[in-house]
Amino acid sequence: MITNDFDPLNSSDNFDSEIVNSAKKREIRNILKSYVGIFDSFSELIQNSLDAVDKRKKVETDLEKKLWLEVNLQDNSFTISDNGIGFQQKEFEAFLAPNISFKDGSGTRGNKGVGATYIAYGFNKLTLGTKNADFNYIGQINNGRKWVEDKEGIVTRPVVTSFGQIPDLFKKTEQGTFFKIEYGGDFTRPKNLSYFSANNAEQWIYLLLLKTPLGGIYFDDSTDQTKFNLKVIDSSGSVTEIDNESALYIYPHSKIKASANIKEIARIQKQLLDKGKDPSKLPAKYERLNGVYENYSSEELKALPTNRLEEKHHLLIDEYSIEAYGYFGYSTQLWDEFNDNLAKLRKGYRVLKGGLLIANNNMLQGDYIAIPLTSNIGYQNQAHVVVHLKNADPDLGRKGFQPEIKELCEILSVGIVNKLKHWKNKLRNDTGAKPVITTQINLHNWIKEQENHEQSFPLDLSNPNFFKPINEISISSVPQSEQDVVVLFNQLIAGGVIRGLKLLATSQYATYDGIFKFYIKEPRENHIFDKVTNPLGVQDLGLPIDTVSNPMVLEYKFNLNALFQEFENEDKFEKDVNLAIAWELGDVWKRNYDVTSLLDLDNLHHRQFHGITHIIHSKTSNFNLIVLKELIEYLNDVDGVQDFHTKKYGEDIFE
């Protein structure tokens, strides 16, 4: 019988220590399960240091807030030191325990008291230190993760032991904190820092600014910025460093040249209108842009072009002082160019890409969320949206936000895309060619680059049956742009390589690139296949001589991925296109289409008109392709490319 009042939170004090130990393990294990991101360990340490320097700044207003970070691929470790407030002894002894936090939750990046537990028990070696006028200590905790995952009771519960050496990074400041995680071991993530395929400071700075709280989300020109130094030691011991950088997020427009703020464009248009001039005649710097962007205040968010914003959403916008940023690029290739050639990270990683990111108290929270467009769905991959809240309450760990907040952010992201897409007429056309996102090179360098390209990538098509009397093509190097594709295609027609069509018109301004007609005329043998003299001919001339088709729509692209993106965006429609001409086919077709290669001699009977190289099929339509790269390779060696076309496009109907 219970005769006295009791506190259920203290009831475990009288239990057997083994029971309490098991309960603690379960509690910590549940915390660790909420941390699934590959950058979570970096993020927790960085956010704690940022909060620490902010806290000290409130007391010492002249403080220059500073972090020192070290990524060491030799000993597989990440270290961070700061000149923040430091710990008091009681705080230091308790902060690693579950659900213990000394943050007030108002404006701090974390406050649930689980991040430090994850750092201590999610890995097997953590060195930590603190120093200020009241308390100095350096300690180490080992085998935290091994103990948590130990089901047999073999691993002793770890304790923090004193560590005699003062790490070099901790000598940088008279006050602050220090943490070093050494990775490796079962259940840890990442196990090895080589996972990121980044070996120098120039690469790691993009990872840390775009994937962790180091990239602070701010929409004003605040001068109170935290600075940081970054040192990276690669696996061979080589050192690269970047000093005194600002802890700010890398917004796309800050790195992608030819990006314009739509507020600025609108302001210039108003000035032109006020002067009685045509507002559509903008300065050249606002035409053929890589992207457009805009920042949005709370009031501007309420006015976004979407019919889904209700009064309850307006209340949430005010409650969390929501602001946002949106960037709309002309092509998803911008993200590849940014990743591969600016950040120089693993190809295809897309450290920056289209989608929605949600931030709280100046810190990104969670991963990309798809922007839920119901039309022009391809735009969800071209638009980069960041929605920022103040003092919202994310889920445990680094997972995300409550459903009503997530829903609101998704609605706002759709409204932002709806607004930005109205300016797409100011963007360059997506031809599939590689974007230029850095400052334009000067004419001399451009000429030299083309000379080098000609030597490195010569275009060879020598055949006694074409281009008489010299029997070789005039264009000397592999195409690099849509314009090169147009030139090469016209040469192939003029040289008699492609004989089955005539061009009627081309346009830079209409929705589609040109108009053409298929035709068949004497001599008949010009259209009939011969493996040596006419390898692009038809097997049987199923149509009579002097057949001329109705006018049809023609599209040029460097890479056909760009055309499929336009179909997804509903800028163009596959049912309207009869022929597409490109240098390369790309790989986006695999999502929704099948391709029949007419360069596979087994499919020769499908070719109706001279020169067609492929037919692309969807569930509702099909159209013809001329893929120039594969056409050239085929003409140079018909038999040699058969295995390639069979394997790439063939379909084995038997198991």
XYZ file of C-alpha atoms in Angstrom:
655
model
C 0.000 0.000 0.000
C 1.230 3.507 -0.860
C 1.041 5.707 2.194
C 3.182 8.677 1.102
C 3.296 10.965 -1.897
C 6.002 10.044 -4.414
C 7.720 11.563 -7.443
C 7.507 9.155 -10.424
C 10.550 10.809 -12.024
C 12.653 9.766 -9.032
C 11.175 6.293 -8.635
C 14.114 4.666 -10.405
C 16.480 5.772 -7.623
C 15.533 2.718 -5.549
C 15.818 0.197 -8.374
C 18.645 -2.228 -8.901
C 21.564 -0.539 -10.677
C 21.441 -3.079 -13.508
C 17.815 -2.185 -14.228
C 18.653 1.519 -14.191
C 21.638 0.868 -16.453
C 19.465 -0.966 -18.992
C 16.874 1.797 -18.884
C 19.554 4.423 -19.567
C 20.814 2.387 -22.505
C 17.325 2.163 -23.998
C 16.810 5.878 -23.542
C 20.111 6.719 -25.216
C 19.583 4.152 -27.978
C 16.234 5.764 -28.806
C 17.958 9.146 -28.994
C 20.622 7.774 -31.324
C 17.951 6.332 -33.634
C 16.701 9.853 -34.300
C 20.079 10.848 -35.762
C 20.262 9.376 -39.250
C 21.956 12.136 -41.260
C 25.525 11.757 -42.455
C 26.287 15.347 -41.326
C 24.581 15.128 -37.914
C 27.790 14.897 -35.883
C 29.247 17.985 -37.596
C 25.959 19.820 -37.170
C 25.600 19.153 -33.445
C 29.117 20.307 -32.621
C 28.902 23.373 -34.855
C 25.513 24.495 -33.531
C 26.743 24.182 -29.939
C 29.785 26.316 -30.712
C 27.672 28.922 -32.511
C 25.295 29.123 -29.548
C 28.279 29.410 -27.186
C 29.819 32.374 -29.026
C 26.415 34.068 -29.301
C 25.899 33.656 -25.556
C 29.269 35.198 -24.750
C 28.612 38.036 -27.209
C 25.579 39.064 -25.144
C 27.918 39.631 -22.194
C 30.965 40.942 -24.080
C 29.544 43.090 -26.855
C 32.950 43.782 -28.438
C 33.722 40.051 -28.871
C 34.744 38.880 -32.336
C 33.011 35.514 -32.524
C 35.305 32.813 -33.897
C 35.373 29.059 -34.587
C 38.308 26.838 -35.536
C 37.516 23.639 -37.436
C 39.781 20.794 -38.464
C 38.944 17.829 -40.702
C 41.671 15.201 -40.459
C 41.431 12.353 -42.952
C 44.626 10.790 -41.596
C 43.248 10.052 -38.137
C 39.590 10.102 -39.284
C 38.519 12.927 -36.975
C 36.626 16.209 -36.828
C 37.646 18.890 -34.312
C 36.038 22.188 -33.396
C 37.059 24.903 -30.947
C 35.352 28.211 -30.200
C 35.834 31.375 -28.155
C 32.393 31.098 -26.613
C 31.093 31.281 -23.057
C 32.474 27.934 -21.887
C 30.929 25.687 -19.200
C 30.573 25.992 -15.485
C 31.658 22.823 -13.667
C 28.131 21.647 -12.804
C 27.045 22.182 -16.404
C 30.040 20.321 -17.781
C 29.467 17.314 -15.542
C 25.825 17.013 -16.596
C 25.433 18.181 -20.201
C 26.197 14.810 -21.848
C 23.300 13.144 -20.032
C 20.009 12.684 -21.907
C 17.571 15.600 -21.884
C 19.897 17.953 -19.990
C 20.174 21.368 -21.625
C 21.383 24.746 -20.397
C 19.946 26.626 -23.361
C 16.854 28.738 -22.813
C 15.311 27.855 -26.173
C 14.853 31.485 -27.191
C 16.925 32.109 -30.287
C 19.311 29.208 -29.659
C 19.838 26.619 -32.358
C 19.250 23.631 -30.082
C 17.578 23.196 -26.726
C 16.267 19.650 -26.300
C 19.323 18.295 -24.519
C 19.852 15.276 -26.770
C 22.557 16.492 -29.180
C 25.395 16.217 -26.666
C 24.198 12.726 -25.700
C 24.369 11.742 -29.363
C 27.929 13.091 -29.631
C 29.092 11.248 -26.494
C 27.368 7.910 -27.065
C 26.963 7.823 -30.839
C 30.717 7.364 -31.336
C 33.555 5.596 -29.576
C 36.033 8.384 -28.881
C 35.220 11.949 -27.886
C 37.712 14.441 -26.472
C 36.139 17.522 -24.915
C 37.319 20.580 -23.066
C 36.225 23.886 -21.629
C 37.945 26.912 -20.147
C 36.900 30.211 -18.663
C 37.660 32.211 -15.540
C 35.760 29.744 -13.338
C 36.541 26.287 -14.698
C 39.137 24.562 -16.907
C 39.042 20.899 -17.910
C 39.988 18.547 -20.754
C 38.571 15.029 -20.720
C 37.850 12.020 -22.886
C 35.036 9.471 -23.088
C 35.670 6.165 -24.860
C 33.498 3.314 -26.159
C 30.215 5.186 -25.806
C 28.619 3.507 -28.826
C 30.022 0.100 -27.941
C 28.407 0.342 -24.496
C 25.032 1.407 -25.897
C 24.951 -1.449 -28.401
C 26.302 -4.057 -25.941
C 23.499 -6.556 -25.273
C 25.610 -8.919 -23.139
C 26.724 -6.513 -20.424
C 30.385 -6.949 -21.348
C 31.305 -3.312 -22.019
C 31.700 -1.162 -18.919
C 29.621 1.997 -18.801
C 32.007 4.739 -19.969
C 32.992 7.719 -17.874
C 34.761 10.945 -18.735
C 38.407 10.717 -17.713
C 40.902 13.529 -17.463
C 43.027 14.077 -20.583
C 46.501 15.445 -19.949
C 47.397 16.970 -23.323
C 46.161 20.375 -24.463
C 45.161 20.040 -28.140
C 46.700 22.604 -30.487
C 43.317 23.865 -31.634
C 42.320 24.574 -28.025
C 45.319 26.855 -27.634
C 43.779 29.333 -30.084
C 41.661 31.053 -27.436
C 41.718 31.970 -23.739
C 38.079 31.001 -23.263
C 35.730 28.596 -24.968
C 35.094 24.921 -25.672
C 36.757 22.128 -27.612
C 35.405 18.874 -29.107
C 37.057 16.176 -31.184
C 35.240 13.132 -32.565
C 37.297 10.226 -33.844
C 35.145 8.178 -36.205
C 35.035 4.444 -36.848
C 33.437 1.344 -35.407
C 30.156 -0.505 -35.808
C 26.898 1.479 -35.860
C 28.684 4.836 -36.298
C 27.877 7.117 -39.212
C 29.994 8.075 -40.993
C 32.527 5.352 -40.321
C 35.177 7.084 -42.382
C 35.528 10.678 -43.573
C 36.733 9.420 -46.954
C 33.027 8.766 -47.608
C 32.639 12.402 -48.670
C 35.337 12.208 -51.391
C 36.532 15.653 -50.305
C 40.247 16.087 -49.663
C 40.910 19.803 -49.252
C 39.550 22.908 -47.565
C 38.107 24.281 -50.820
C 35.827 21.232 -51.053
C 34.963 20.928 -47.364
C 33.914 24.555 -47.061
C 31.044 23.889 -49.480
C 29.987 20.769 -47.582
C 30.007 22.522 -44.219
C 28.355 25.759 -45.333
C 25.597 24.002 -47.271
C 24.979 20.958 -45.076
C 25.535 22.130 -41.488
C 24.649 25.108 -39.235
C 27.982 26.678 -40.190
C 26.040 28.082 -43.145
C 23.913 30.525 -41.164
C 20.548 31.520 -42.647
C 20.257 35.313 -42.545
C 18.231 37.618 -44.782
C 19.699 40.932 -43.678
C 23.204 42.380 -43.966
C 24.078 41.737 -40.341
C 27.606 42.809 -39.415
C 27.611 40.574 -36.333
C 28.863 37.523 -38.180
C 30.761 34.603 -36.730
C 34.076 33.985 -38.483
C 35.817 30.650 -38.811
C 39.076 29.050 -39.859
C 39.013 25.676 -41.616
C 41.957 23.286 -41.799
C 41.873 20.023 -43.758
C 44.542 17.330 -43.540
C 44.240 14.759 -46.307
C 45.167 11.085 -46.090
C 48.754 11.797 -47.169
C 49.237 14.555 -44.580
C 48.952 17.512 -46.964
C 47.318 20.555 -45.370
C 44.979 23.134 -46.903
C 43.477 26.029 -44.960
C 40.881 28.765 -45.360
C 40.950 31.583 -42.806
C 38.510 34.172 -41.537
C 35.473 33.123 -43.546
C 31.950 34.173 -42.565
C 29.593 31.492 -41.263
C 26.915 32.189 -43.870
C 24.866 29.938 -46.141
C 25.860 29.894 -49.806
C 22.768 31.166 -51.587
C 22.769 30.169 -55.278
C 22.822 33.749 -56.579
C 25.992 34.487 -54.588
C 27.978 32.011 -56.704
C 26.019 31.638 -59.942
C 26.758 34.601 -62.174
C 24.044 36.204 -64.315
C 21.499 35.867 -61.505
C 19.156 38.810 -60.935
C 16.861 39.890 -58.100
C 13.320 40.254 -59.460
C 12.732 43.240 -57.166
C 15.601 44.993 -58.933
C 14.204 44.071 -62.355
C 10.769 45.368 -61.348
C 12.323 48.614 -60.059
C 14.110 49.228 -63.362
C 10.944 48.459 -65.315
C 9.072 51.046 -63.242
C 11.792 53.624 -63.919
C 11.500 52.958 -67.656
C 7.721 53.247 -67.475
C 7.933 56.514 -65.525
C 10.158 57.913 -68.281
C 7.690 56.854 -70.972
C 9.918 54.066 -72.241
C 9.138 50.446 -73.042
C 9.549 48.500 -69.755
C 10.277 45.307 -71.671
C 13.480 46.813 -73.113
C 15.723 46.035 -70.165
C 19.505 46.433 -70.110
C 21.295 43.407 -71.549
C 22.491 42.299 -68.089
C 18.886 41.317 -67.281
C 18.423 39.088 -70.324
C 19.485 35.455 -70.849
C 20.021 34.998 -67.114
C 21.100 31.823 -65.370
C 18.504 32.447 -62.675
C 16.280 34.885 -60.799
C 15.817 35.165 -57.038
C 14.019 37.082 -54.304
C 13.848 37.397 -50.503
C 10.406 37.462 -48.890
C 9.266 39.138 -45.683
C 6.347 37.763 -43.665
C 3.933 40.191 -45.330
C 5.213 39.320 -48.799
C 4.746 35.620 -48.066
C 1.090 36.217 -47.190
C 0.605 37.805 -50.628
C 2.147 34.964 -52.653
C 0.222 33.715 -55.712
C -1.365 30.595 -54.224
C -4.986 29.901 -53.298
C -4.020 27.558 -50.467
C -3.000 30.182 -47.900
C -5.694 30.514 -45.236
C -6.062 32.648 -42.119
C -4.548 29.882 -39.970
C -1.457 30.010 -42.158
C -1.209 33.790 -41.769
C -1.261 33.312 -37.995
C 1.594 30.792 -38.191
C 3.599 33.128 -40.424
C 3.289 35.837 -37.773
C 3.872 33.485 -34.837
C 7.175 32.233 -36.229
C 8.195 35.474 -38.028
C 8.619 33.449 -41.201
C 10.838 34.741 -44.000
C 11.974 32.991 -47.160
C 14.355 32.960 -50.107
C 13.717 31.576 -53.572
C 15.968 30.970 -56.575
C 14.730 29.766 -59.959
C 17.378 28.522 -62.392
C 17.030 28.028 -66.119
C 18.156 24.392 -65.905
C 18.890 21.645 -63.400
C 22.334 21.502 -64.978
C 23.215 24.547 -62.885
C 23.351 22.276 -59.835
C 25.690 19.839 -61.608
C 27.971 22.635 -62.755
C 28.005 24.109 -59.236
C 28.816 20.738 -57.674
C 31.291 19.389 -60.213
C 33.260 22.462 -61.244
C 32.810 25.078 -58.520
C 32.680 22.981 -55.356
C 34.662 20.214 -57.122
C 32.821 17.496 -55.232
C 31.976 13.963 -56.310
C 30.204 14.122 -59.674
C 26.461 13.810 -59.365
C 26.406 14.616 -55.628
C 24.581 17.966 -56.083
C 25.576 19.585 -52.804
C 23.196 22.377 -53.858
C 20.024 21.506 -55.748
C 16.347 22.177 -56.289
C 13.870 21.636 -53.485
C 12.633 23.095 -50.199
C 14.807 23.564 -47.112
C 13.378 24.597 -43.736
C 15.488 26.548 -41.247
C 14.906 27.514 -37.619
C 16.828 30.146 -35.655
C 19.328 30.694 -38.482
C 20.033 26.951 -38.893
C 18.923 24.520 -41.605
C 16.900 21.656 -40.172
C 16.439 18.385 -42.028
C 17.021 17.460 -45.652
C 15.522 18.655 -48.919
C 11.752 18.325 -49.334
C 10.197 18.075 -52.801
C 8.224 21.193 -53.730
C 4.694 19.802 -54.270
C 3.815 21.409 -57.596
C 0.703 20.134 -59.344
C 1.660 21.529 -62.760
C 4.999 22.358 -64.382
C 6.365 19.720 -62.018
C 9.838 19.876 -63.531
C 10.230 23.294 -61.935
C 10.481 21.668 -58.507
C 14.004 20.615 -59.497
C 14.955 24.044 -60.864
C 13.825 26.027 -57.812
C 15.805 26.301 -54.567
C 13.659 27.571 -51.677
C 14.671 28.251 -48.056
C 11.922 29.004 -45.514
C 13.144 30.394 -42.181
C 11.276 30.325 -38.851
C 12.086 31.795 -35.448
C 11.674 29.734 -32.277
C 9.839 26.836 -33.865
C 10.161 23.452 -32.179
C 11.774 20.779 -34.394
C 11.343 17.088 -33.723
C 13.808 15.109 -31.621
C 17.186 14.752 -33.277
C 17.501 16.413 -36.675
C 14.382 15.072 -38.376
C 12.080 18.004 -39.087
C 9.036 19.921 -37.936
C 5.434 19.390 -36.933
C 3.034 18.552 -39.791
C 1.268 21.925 -39.788
C 4.592 23.785 -40.084
C 5.855 21.483 -42.826
C 2.577 21.875 -44.722
C 2.796 25.668 -44.488
C 6.390 25.690 -45.733
C 5.379 23.506 -48.685
C 2.514 25.864 -49.551
C 4.892 28.839 -49.374
C 7.441 27.073 -51.586
C 4.772 26.507 -54.253
C 3.774 30.176 -54.075
C 7.410 31.251 -54.428
C 7.898 29.055 -57.509
C 4.641 30.387 -58.982
C 5.959 33.927 -58.602
C 9.487 33.281 -59.844
C 8.421 31.260 -62.892
C 6.678 34.329 -64.332
C 10.169 35.708 -64.950
C 11.429 32.710 -66.906
C 11.300 34.749 -70.123
C 14.387 36.524 -68.741
C 16.283 33.230 -68.464
C 18.487 31.669 -71.099
C 17.112 28.710 -73.028
C 18.008 25.266 -71.790
C 19.776 23.545 -74.681
C 21.391 20.840 -72.595
C 24.838 22.402 -73.024
C 27.075 22.946 -70.010
C 26.145 26.170 -68.137
C 28.590 28.994 -67.459
C 28.136 30.036 -63.819
C 31.370 31.924 -63.191
C 32.530 35.222 -64.683
C 32.647 35.224 -68.466
C 36.142 34.588 -69.852
C 37.755 37.161 -72.122
C 37.913 36.756 -75.899
C 41.568 35.741 -76.054
C 41.101 32.962 -73.500
C 37.956 31.798 -75.269
C 39.800 31.501 -78.589
C 42.591 29.537 -76.898
C 40.049 27.231 -75.273
C 38.469 26.486 -78.657
C 41.884 25.732 -80.160
C 42.634 23.340 -77.311
C 39.189 21.756 -77.697
C 39.829 21.199 -81.416
C 43.081 19.383 -80.638
C 41.670 17.346 -77.754
C 38.295 16.471 -79.319
C 38.626 16.442 -83.120
C 35.500 15.548 -85.105
C 36.377 12.914 -87.666
C 34.003 11.875 -90.443
C 35.927 10.828 -93.536
C 33.929 8.828 -96.082
C 34.380 8.571 -99.875
C 30.598 8.693 -100.301
C 30.071 12.099 -98.664
C 31.384 15.693 -98.821
C 32.800 15.471 -102.307
C 35.385 16.377 -103.494
C 37.358 16.435 -100.199
C 35.317 13.634 -98.543
C 35.499 15.118 -95.057
C 33.372 17.379 -92.883
C 34.235 21.084 -92.478
C 33.519 21.456 -88.748
C 36.707 20.378 -86.986
C 35.819 19.733 -83.331
C 33.198 18.007 -81.230
C 30.148 20.254 -80.549
C 29.933 22.053 -77.219
C 26.658 23.956 -77.625
C 23.308 23.942 -79.381
C 24.689 26.351 -81.993
C 27.402 23.813 -82.824
C 24.702 21.164 -83.244
C 22.807 23.363 -85.727
C 25.985 23.994 -87.757
C 26.934 20.303 -87.833
C 23.419 19.206 -88.783
C 23.268 21.670 -91.668
C 26.646 20.450 -92.912
C 25.401 16.864 -92.843
C 22.412 17.867 -94.976
C 24.538 19.919 -97.376
C 27.081 17.088 -97.663
C 24.442 14.529 -98.560
C 24.866 12.519 -95.378
C 21.213 13.098 -94.410
C 18.938 13.103 -97.457
C 15.389 12.690 -96.252
C 14.340 16.157 -95.104
C 14.243 19.836 -96.019
C 14.293 22.777 -93.614
C 11.574 25.411 -94.017
C 12.305 27.836 -91.193
C 14.097 28.336 -87.902
C 13.247 30.735 -85.083
C 14.897 32.096 -81.948
C 11.614 33.456 -80.642
C 8.854 30.899 -81.317
C 8.184 28.132 -78.819
C 9.799 25.565 -81.103
C 13.048 25.841 -83.048
C 12.025 25.154 -86.615
C 9.801 23.659 -89.311
C 10.781 20.914 -91.761
C 9.322 18.419 -94.234
C 10.219 14.821 -94.940
C 10.542 14.124 -98.657
C 11.388 11.339 -101.110
C 12.471 12.115 -104.675
C 14.580 10.670 -107.472
C 17.057 9.102 -107.710
C 15.445 6.308 -105.718
C 18.781 4.736 -104.704
C 19.656 7.866 -102.719
C 17.154 6.685 -100.104
C 17.810 2.932 -100.080
C 20.113 1.426 -97.451
C 23.541 0.164 -98.427
C 25.931 -0.633 -95.605
C 28.904 0.874 -97.442
C 27.587 3.643 -99.670
C 24.340 4.655 -97.923
C 24.259 3.382 -94.323
C 21.534 5.846 -93.239
C 19.061 4.723 -95.889
C 15.750 2.904 -95.485
C 15.406 -0.844 -95.986
C 12.323 -0.638 -98.162
C 10.943 2.486 -99.739
C 7.396 2.129 -98.476
C 6.302 5.517 -99.799
C 6.154 6.594 -103.442
C 8.711 8.844 -105.114
C 7.879 12.570 -104.803
C 6.294 12.062 -101.382
C 6.415 15.286 -99.337
C 5.093 15.394 -95.775
C 3.121 18.177 -94.158
C 5.201 20.789 -92.305
C 6.440 19.390 -89.000
C 8.074 20.715 -85.819
C 11.818 20.460 -85.280
C 13.758 20.885 -82.016
C 17.518 21.364 -81.573
C 19.300 20.530 -78.343
C 22.877 19.860 -77.334
C 21.672 17.195 -74.892
C 18.124 15.853 -75.074
C 17.809 15.912 -71.280
C 16.908 19.582 -71.720
C 13.955 18.751 -73.986
C 12.581 16.182 -71.544
C 12.889 18.813 -68.793
C 10.826 21.207 -70.932
C 8.189 18.496 -71.342
C 8.038 18.053 -67.556
C 7.770 21.825 -67.084
C 5.006 21.955 -69.713
C 6.963 24.611 -71.598
C 6.781 22.295 -74.625
C 4.708 19.212 -75.410
C 5.944 15.932 -76.809
C 2.842 15.548 -79.008
C 3.926 18.699 -80.913
C 7.485 17.547 -81.657
C 8.134 15.410 -84.749
C 11.930 15.454 -84.871
C 14.621 16.312 -82.342
C 18.261 16.789 -83.281
C 20.939 16.646 -80.594
C 24.579 15.855 -80.069
C 23.846 13.356 -77.295
C 20.770 11.576 -76.008
C 21.429 11.907 -72.263
C 19.762 9.624 -69.729
C 16.536 11.329 -68.595
C 14.587 9.432 -71.282
C 14.867 6.296 -69.148
C 12.283 7.699 -66.691
C 9.289 7.698 -69.036
C 10.338 6.578 -72.503
C 11.596 3.686 -74.610
C 14.090 4.185 -77.419
C 14.464 2.152 -80.593
C 17.891 2.594 -82.143
C 17.784 2.535 -85.944
C 21.582 2.337 -85.938
C 21.094 -1.237 -84.744
C 20.853 -3.053 -88.082
C 18.251 -5.416 -86.635
C 15.906 -2.411 -86.396
C 16.555 -1.073 -89.888
C 12.994 -1.914 -90.992
C 11.661 0.756 -88.580
C 13.362 3.630 -90.441
C 10.835 5.393 -92.686
C 12.961 8.336 -93.782
C 16.638 8.693 -94.588
C 18.926 9.836 -91.759
C 16.729 9.075 -88.729
C 18.850 7.444 -85.993
C 16.338 6.697 -83.211
C 12.629 6.633 -82.445
C 11.507 7.570 -78.948
C 8.233 6.227 -77.562
C 6.056 7.214 -74.624
C 2.707 5.720 -73.635
C 0.870 8.325 -75.694
C 3.148 9.402 -78.553
C 6.458 9.007 -80.349
C 8.849 11.143 -82.366
C 12.047 10.772 -84.384
C 15.575 11.572 -83.281
C 18.852 12.300 -84.984
C 21.568 11.846 -82.354
C 24.652 13.240 -84.063
C 27.312 11.743 -81.817
C 26.024 8.223 -82.363
C 25.441 8.946 -86.061
C 29.103 9.945 -86.529
C 30.357 6.868 -84.670
C 28.059 4.681 -86.795
C 29.221 6.144 -90.111
C 32.858 5.654 -89.135
C 32.336 1.991 -88.173
C 28.900 0.483 -88.842
C 29.790 -3.000 -87.601
C 31.841 -1.747 -84.658
C 28.899 0.007 -82.960
C 26.347 -2.788 -83.237
C 27.123 -4.317 -79.860
C 26.799 -0.886 -78.181
C 23.338 -0.245 -79.650
C 22.079 -3.727 -78.877
C 23.136 -3.482 -75.231
C 22.091 0.139 -74.642
C 18.718 0.149 -76.361
C 17.869 -3.501 -76.977
C 15.159 -5.271 -75.021
C 15.502 -8.943 -74.224
C 11.947 -10.322 -74.288
C 13.069 -13.681 -72.937
C 14.057 -14.387 -69.349
